[in-house]
Tab-separated table of C-alpha atoms in Angstrom:
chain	number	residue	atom	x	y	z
A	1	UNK	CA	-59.660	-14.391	-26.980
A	2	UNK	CA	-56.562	-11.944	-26.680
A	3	UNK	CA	-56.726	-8.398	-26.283
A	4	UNK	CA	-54.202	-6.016	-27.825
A	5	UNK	CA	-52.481	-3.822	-25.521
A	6	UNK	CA	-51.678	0.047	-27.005
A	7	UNK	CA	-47.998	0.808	-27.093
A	8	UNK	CA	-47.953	2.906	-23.979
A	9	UNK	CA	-49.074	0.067	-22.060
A	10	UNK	CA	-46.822	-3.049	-24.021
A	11	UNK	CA	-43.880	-0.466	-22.975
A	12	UNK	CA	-45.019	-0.281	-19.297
A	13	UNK	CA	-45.053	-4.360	-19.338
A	14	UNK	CA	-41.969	-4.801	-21.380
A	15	UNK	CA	-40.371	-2.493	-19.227
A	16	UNK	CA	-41.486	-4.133	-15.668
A	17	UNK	CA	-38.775	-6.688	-16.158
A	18	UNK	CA	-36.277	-4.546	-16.739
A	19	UNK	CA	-37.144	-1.977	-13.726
A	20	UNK	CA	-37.200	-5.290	-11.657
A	21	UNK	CA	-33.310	-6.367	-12.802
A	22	UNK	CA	-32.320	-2.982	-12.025
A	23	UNK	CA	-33.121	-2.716	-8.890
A	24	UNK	CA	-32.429	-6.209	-7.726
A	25	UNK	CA	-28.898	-5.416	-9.214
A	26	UNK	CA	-28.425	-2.615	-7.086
A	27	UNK	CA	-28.971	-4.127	-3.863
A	28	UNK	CA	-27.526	-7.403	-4.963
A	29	UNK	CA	-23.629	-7.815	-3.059
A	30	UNK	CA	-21.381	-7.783	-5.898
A	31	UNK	CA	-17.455	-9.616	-6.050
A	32	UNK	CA	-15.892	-6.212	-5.123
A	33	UNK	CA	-13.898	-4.579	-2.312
A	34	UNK	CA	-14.394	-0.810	-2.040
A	35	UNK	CA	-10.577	0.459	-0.830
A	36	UNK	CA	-9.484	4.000	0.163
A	37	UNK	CA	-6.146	5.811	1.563
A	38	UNK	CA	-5.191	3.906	5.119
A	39	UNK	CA	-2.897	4.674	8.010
A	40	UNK	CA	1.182	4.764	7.615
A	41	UNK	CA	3.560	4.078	10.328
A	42	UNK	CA	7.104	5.843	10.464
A	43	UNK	CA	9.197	2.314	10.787
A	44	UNK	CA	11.988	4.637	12.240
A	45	UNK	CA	9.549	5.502	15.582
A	46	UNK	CA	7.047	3.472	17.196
A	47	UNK	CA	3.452	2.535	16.267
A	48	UNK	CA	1.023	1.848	19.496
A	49	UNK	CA	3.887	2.619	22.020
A	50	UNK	CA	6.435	-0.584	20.352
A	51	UNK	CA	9.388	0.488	18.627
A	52	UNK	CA	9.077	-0.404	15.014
A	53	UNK	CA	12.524	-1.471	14.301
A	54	UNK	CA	14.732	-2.254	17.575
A	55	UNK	CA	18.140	-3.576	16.640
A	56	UNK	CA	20.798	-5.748	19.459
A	57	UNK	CA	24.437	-6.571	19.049
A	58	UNK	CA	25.010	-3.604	17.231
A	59	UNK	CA	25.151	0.174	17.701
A	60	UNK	CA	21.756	1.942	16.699
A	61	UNK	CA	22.028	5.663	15.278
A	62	UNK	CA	19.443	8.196	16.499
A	63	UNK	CA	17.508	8.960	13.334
A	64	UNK	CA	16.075	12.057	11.972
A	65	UNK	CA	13.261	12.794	9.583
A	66	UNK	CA	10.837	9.703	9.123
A	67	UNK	CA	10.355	6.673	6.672
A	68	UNK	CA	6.558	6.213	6.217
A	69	UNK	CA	5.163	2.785	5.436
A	70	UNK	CA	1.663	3.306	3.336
A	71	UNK	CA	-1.768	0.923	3.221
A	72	UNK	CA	-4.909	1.263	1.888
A	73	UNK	CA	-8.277	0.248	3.556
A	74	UNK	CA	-10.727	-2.186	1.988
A	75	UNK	CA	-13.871	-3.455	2.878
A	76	UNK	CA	-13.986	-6.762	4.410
A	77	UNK	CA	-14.358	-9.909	2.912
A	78	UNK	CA	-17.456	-10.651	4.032
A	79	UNK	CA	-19.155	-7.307	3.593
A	80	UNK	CA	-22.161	-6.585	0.628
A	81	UNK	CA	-20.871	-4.212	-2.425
A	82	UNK	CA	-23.960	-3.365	-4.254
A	83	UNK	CA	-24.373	-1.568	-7.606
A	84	UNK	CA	-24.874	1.730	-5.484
A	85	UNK	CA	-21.264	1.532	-4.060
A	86	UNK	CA	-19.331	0.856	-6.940
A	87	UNK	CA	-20.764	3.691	-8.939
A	88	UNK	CA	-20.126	5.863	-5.511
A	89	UNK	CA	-16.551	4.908	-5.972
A	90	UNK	CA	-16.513	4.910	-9.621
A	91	UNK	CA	-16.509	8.789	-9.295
A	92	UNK	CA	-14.327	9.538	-5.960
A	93	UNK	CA	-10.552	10.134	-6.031
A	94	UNK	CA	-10.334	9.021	-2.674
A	95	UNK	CA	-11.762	5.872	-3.120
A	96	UNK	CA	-10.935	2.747	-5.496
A	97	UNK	CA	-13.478	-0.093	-6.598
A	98	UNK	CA	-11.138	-3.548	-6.570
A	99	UNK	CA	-11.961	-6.765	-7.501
A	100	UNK	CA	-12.098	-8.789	-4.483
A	101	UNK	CA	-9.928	-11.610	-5.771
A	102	UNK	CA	-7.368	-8.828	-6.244
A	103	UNK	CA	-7.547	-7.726	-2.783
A	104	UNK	CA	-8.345	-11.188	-0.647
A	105	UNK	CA	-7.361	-14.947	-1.778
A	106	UNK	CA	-10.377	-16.131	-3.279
A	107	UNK	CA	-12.373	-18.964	-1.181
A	108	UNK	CA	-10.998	-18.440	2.130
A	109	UNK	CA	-12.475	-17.413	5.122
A	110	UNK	CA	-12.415	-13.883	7.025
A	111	UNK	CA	-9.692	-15.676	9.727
A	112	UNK	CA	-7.754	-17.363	7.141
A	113	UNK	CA	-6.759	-14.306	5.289
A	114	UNK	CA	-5.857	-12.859	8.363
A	115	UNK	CA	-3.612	-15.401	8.733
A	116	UNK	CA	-2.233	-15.552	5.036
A	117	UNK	CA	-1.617	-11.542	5.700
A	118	UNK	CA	-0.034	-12.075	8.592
A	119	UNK	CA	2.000	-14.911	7.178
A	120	UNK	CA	2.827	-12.384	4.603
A	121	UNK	CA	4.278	-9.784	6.724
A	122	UNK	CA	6.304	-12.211	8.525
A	123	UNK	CA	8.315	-13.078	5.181
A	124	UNK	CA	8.406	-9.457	4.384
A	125	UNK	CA	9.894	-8.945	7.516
A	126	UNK	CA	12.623	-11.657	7.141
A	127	UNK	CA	13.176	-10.451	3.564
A	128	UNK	CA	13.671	-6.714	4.504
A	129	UNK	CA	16.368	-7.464	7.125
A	130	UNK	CA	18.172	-9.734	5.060
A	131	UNK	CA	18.190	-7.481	1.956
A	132	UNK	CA	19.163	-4.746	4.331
A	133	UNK	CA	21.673	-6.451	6.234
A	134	UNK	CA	22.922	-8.115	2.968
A	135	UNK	CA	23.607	-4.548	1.460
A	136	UNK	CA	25.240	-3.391	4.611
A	137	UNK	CA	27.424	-6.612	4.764
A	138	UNK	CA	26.391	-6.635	7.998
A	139	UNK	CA	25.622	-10.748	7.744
A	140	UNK	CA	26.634	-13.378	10.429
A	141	UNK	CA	28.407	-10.878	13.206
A	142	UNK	CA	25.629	-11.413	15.572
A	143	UNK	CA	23.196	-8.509	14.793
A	144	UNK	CA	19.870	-8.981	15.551
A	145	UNK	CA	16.786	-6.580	13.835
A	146	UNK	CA	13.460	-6.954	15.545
A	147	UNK	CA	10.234	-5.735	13.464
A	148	UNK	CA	7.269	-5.316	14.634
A	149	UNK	CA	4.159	-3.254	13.589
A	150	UNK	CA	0.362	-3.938	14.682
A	151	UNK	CA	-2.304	-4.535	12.894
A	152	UNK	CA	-0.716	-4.313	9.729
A	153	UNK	CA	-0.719	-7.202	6.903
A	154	UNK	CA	0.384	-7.860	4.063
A	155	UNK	CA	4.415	-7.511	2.367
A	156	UNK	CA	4.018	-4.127	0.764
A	157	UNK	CA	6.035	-2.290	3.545
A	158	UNK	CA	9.027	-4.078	2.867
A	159	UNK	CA	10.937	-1.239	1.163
A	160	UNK	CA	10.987	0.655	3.961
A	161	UNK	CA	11.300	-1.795	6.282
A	162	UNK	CA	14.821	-2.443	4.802
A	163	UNK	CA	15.408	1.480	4.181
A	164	UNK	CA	14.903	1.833	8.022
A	165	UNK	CA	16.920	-0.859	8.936
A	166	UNK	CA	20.051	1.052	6.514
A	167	UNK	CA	18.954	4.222	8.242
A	168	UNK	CA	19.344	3.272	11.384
A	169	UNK	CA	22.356	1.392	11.265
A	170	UNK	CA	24.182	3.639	8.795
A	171	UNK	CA	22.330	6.354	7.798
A	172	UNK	CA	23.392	7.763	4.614
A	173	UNK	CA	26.848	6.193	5.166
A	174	UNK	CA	28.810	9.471	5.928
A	175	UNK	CA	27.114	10.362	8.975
A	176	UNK	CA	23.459	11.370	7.915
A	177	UNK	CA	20.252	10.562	7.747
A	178	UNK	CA	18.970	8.999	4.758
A	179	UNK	CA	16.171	10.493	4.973
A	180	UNK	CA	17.601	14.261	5.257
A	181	UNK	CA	15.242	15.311	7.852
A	182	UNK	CA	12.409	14.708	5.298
A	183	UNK	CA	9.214	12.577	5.800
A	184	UNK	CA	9.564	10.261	2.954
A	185	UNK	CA	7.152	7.647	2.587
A	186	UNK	CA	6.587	4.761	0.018
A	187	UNK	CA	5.689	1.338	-0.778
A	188	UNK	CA	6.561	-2.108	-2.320
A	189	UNK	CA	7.785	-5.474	-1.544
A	190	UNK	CA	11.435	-6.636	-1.439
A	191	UNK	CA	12.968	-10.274	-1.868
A	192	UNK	CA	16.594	-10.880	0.328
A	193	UNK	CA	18.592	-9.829	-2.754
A	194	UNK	CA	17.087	-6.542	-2.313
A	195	UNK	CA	14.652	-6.454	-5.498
A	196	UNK	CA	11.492	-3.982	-5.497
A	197	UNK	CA	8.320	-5.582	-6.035
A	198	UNK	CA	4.798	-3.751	-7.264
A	199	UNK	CA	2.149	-3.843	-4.570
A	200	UNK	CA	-1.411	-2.423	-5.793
A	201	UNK	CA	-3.209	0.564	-4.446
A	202	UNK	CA	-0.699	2.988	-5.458
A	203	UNK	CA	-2.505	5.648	-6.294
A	204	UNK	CA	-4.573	5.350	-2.574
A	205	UNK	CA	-1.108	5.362	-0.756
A	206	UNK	CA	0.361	8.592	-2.282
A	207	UNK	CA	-2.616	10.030	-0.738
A	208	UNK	CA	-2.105	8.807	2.750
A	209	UNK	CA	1.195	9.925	2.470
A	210	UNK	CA	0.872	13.082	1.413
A	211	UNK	CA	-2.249	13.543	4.440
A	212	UNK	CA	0.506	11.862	6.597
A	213	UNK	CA	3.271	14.944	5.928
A	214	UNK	CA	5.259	13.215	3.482
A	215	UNK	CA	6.950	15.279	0.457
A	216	UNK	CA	8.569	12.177	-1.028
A	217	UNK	CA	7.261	9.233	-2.576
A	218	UNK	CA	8.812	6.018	-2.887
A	219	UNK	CA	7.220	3.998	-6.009
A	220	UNK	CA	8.041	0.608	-7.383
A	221	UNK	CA	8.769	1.838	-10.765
A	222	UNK	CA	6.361	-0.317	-13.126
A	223	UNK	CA	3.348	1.347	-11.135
A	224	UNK	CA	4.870	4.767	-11.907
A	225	UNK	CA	1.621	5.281	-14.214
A	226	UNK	CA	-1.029	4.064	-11.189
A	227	UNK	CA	1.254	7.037	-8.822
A	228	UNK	CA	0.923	9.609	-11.096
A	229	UNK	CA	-2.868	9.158	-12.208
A	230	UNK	CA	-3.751	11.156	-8.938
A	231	UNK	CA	-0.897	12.641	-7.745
A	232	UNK	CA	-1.453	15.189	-4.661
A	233	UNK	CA	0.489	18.150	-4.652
A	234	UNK	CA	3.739	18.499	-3.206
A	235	UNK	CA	4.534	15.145	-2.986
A	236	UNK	CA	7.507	14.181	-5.414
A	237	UNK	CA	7.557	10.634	-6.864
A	238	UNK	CA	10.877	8.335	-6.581
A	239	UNK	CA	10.825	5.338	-9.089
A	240	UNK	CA	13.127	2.605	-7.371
A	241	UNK	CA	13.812	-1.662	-8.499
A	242	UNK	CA	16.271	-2.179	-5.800
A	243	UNK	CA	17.164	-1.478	-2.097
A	244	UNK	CA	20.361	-0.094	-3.139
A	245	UNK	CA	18.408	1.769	-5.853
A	246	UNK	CA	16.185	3.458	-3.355
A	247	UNK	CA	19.258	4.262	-1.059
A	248	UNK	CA	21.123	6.109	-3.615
A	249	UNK	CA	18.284	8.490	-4.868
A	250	UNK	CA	17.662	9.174	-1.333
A	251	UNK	CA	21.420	10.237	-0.698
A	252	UNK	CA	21.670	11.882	-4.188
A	253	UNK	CA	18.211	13.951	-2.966
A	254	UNK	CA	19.535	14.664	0.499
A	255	UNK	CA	23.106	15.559	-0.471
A	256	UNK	CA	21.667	17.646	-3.294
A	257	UNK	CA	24.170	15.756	-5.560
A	258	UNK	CA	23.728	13.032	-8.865
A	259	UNK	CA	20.697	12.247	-10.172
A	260	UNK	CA	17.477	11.191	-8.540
A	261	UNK	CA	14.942	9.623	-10.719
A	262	UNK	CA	11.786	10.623	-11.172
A	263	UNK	CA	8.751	8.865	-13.073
C-alpha cells in the first residue's frame, strides 16, 4: 500500500535531486581556463639579465622610450575549473573565463603544449625579423637579429618584436626613436610580409600594459571592440594591419604630424 506524501514533503524529495546536481556541478572541473592580465617585457631592454633583441653585422642605435610586449595568464591545463570559478570570473574585470580549447590545443599533454608554444614563438621570431628586415630592405647584407625572451610562448609578441627590431636599427628613420620616449606597448602576430594578426586576450593585455606604464596601445584592428570593452584610463588605443602600418602611426604620433588611427 502507498502512502501520499503532502506537498511540502513531495517538494523536499523532488527537490533532493536537484540540490544534489547543483552541488556536484560546482565542484565538478569544468573545460575552462580562468586567464588574467600577465607580465610584459620591453623587447628594446632585457628580460632576466639577456638582451631581448641583440643585433651583429650592423650598427645598433641606443633606443629611448620602451616597446612593451603583453600576455595574459591562464590556468594550466591540467588544473580543476569548477562552477565556483567561472561565476568568480564571470563578474571580475581583471579576470576572463576562456574555453580551454581556445587557450591550449585540445588533447595534448601539459609538456606538449609547452612545446607547441615554444614552437610558436620560434616562428614568430623568424617572422618578426624577416618582416622587419624586409621593410628596412635590410635583406641578405649579412645582418644578424638575435631574439630571445624567457618563459614566454606563444606568437602574439610578434608586432613588437619587428617594431623593435625597426627601432633599433632605424628608429623613426630621421634620427628618432619610434617610440618618442613613450612606453608603448601592444600585441599581435605578424607573417614575413609584415601582416598583423589577432591574438585573443585583448582586453587582459591593455590592462597589463597600462599597470606596466604604458600610455599607448598597439591593437590588431579587428579586436578593436575586445580593447575597448575595458579600456583603462590613459592608455590610447592604435588600430594597426601591417608592420609598416604600425610604424607610421607611431612616427605620425611622435612627430605630432598626419594622422594616427584610433579605434
Amino acid at each position: 500500500m502507498l502512502s501520499r506524501l503532502s506537498r511540502p514533503q513531495a517538494l523536499v524529495v523532488c527537490a533532493l535531486p536537484l540540490v544534489a546536481l547543483l552541488a556536484t556541478a560546482a565542484f565538478a572541473p569544468l573545460p575552462f581556463s580562468v586567464a588574467q592580465p600577465g607580465m610584459t617585457a620591453n623587447v628594446l631592454g632585457e628580460n632576466k639579465g639577456d638582451p631581448v633583441i641583440t643585433i651583429s653585422g650592423a650598427p645598433s642605435r641606443e633606443t629611448k622610450g620602451q616597446l612593451r610586449m603583453t600576455t595574459i595568464e591562464a590556468t594550466s591545463p591540467d588544473t580543476d575549473v569548477t562552477l565556483s570559478d567561472v561565476i568568480d570570473g564571470w563578474f571580475r574585470t581583471d579576470q576572463a573565463i576562456m574555453p580551454r580549447d581556445s587557450v591550449y590545443p585540445s588533447g595534448e599533454s601539459t609538456k606538449e603544449i609547452e612545446r607547441h608554444n615554444t614552437e610558436q614563438m620560434q616562428q614568430s621570431q623568424d617572422a618578426a625579423t624577416e618582416a622587419a628586415l624586409t621593410y628596412l630592405h635590410r635583406t641578405g647584407d649579412g645582418l644578424k637579429v638575435t631574439l630571445k625572451l624567457a618563459d614566454v610562448g606563444g606568437p602574439s609578441a610578434g608586432l613588437l618584436f619587428s617594431l623593435g627590431i625597426v627601432d633599433k636599427l632605424d628608429g623613426d628613420g630621421s634620427g628618432g626613436d619610434l617610440t618618442g620616449g613613450r612606453t608603448i606597448a601592444g600585441t599581435g602576430t605578424i607573417d614575413a610580409d609584415g601582416k598583423v594578426g589577432a591574438v585573443g586576450g585583448v582586453a587582459l593585455k591593455t590592462q597589463a600594459a597600462r599597470r606596466d606604464g604604458a600610455t599607448v596601445f598597439l591593437v590588431p584592428k579587428d579586436e578593436c571592440g575586445d580593447a575597448k570593452a575595458e579600456l583603462p584610463k590613459g592608455l590610447r588605443l592604435i588600430p594597426v594591419t601591417t608592420l609598416k602600418g604600425a610604424v607610421g602611426a607611431l612616427v605620425a604620433l611622435e612627430k605630432g604630424k598626419g594622422s594616427v588611427p584610433s579605434c
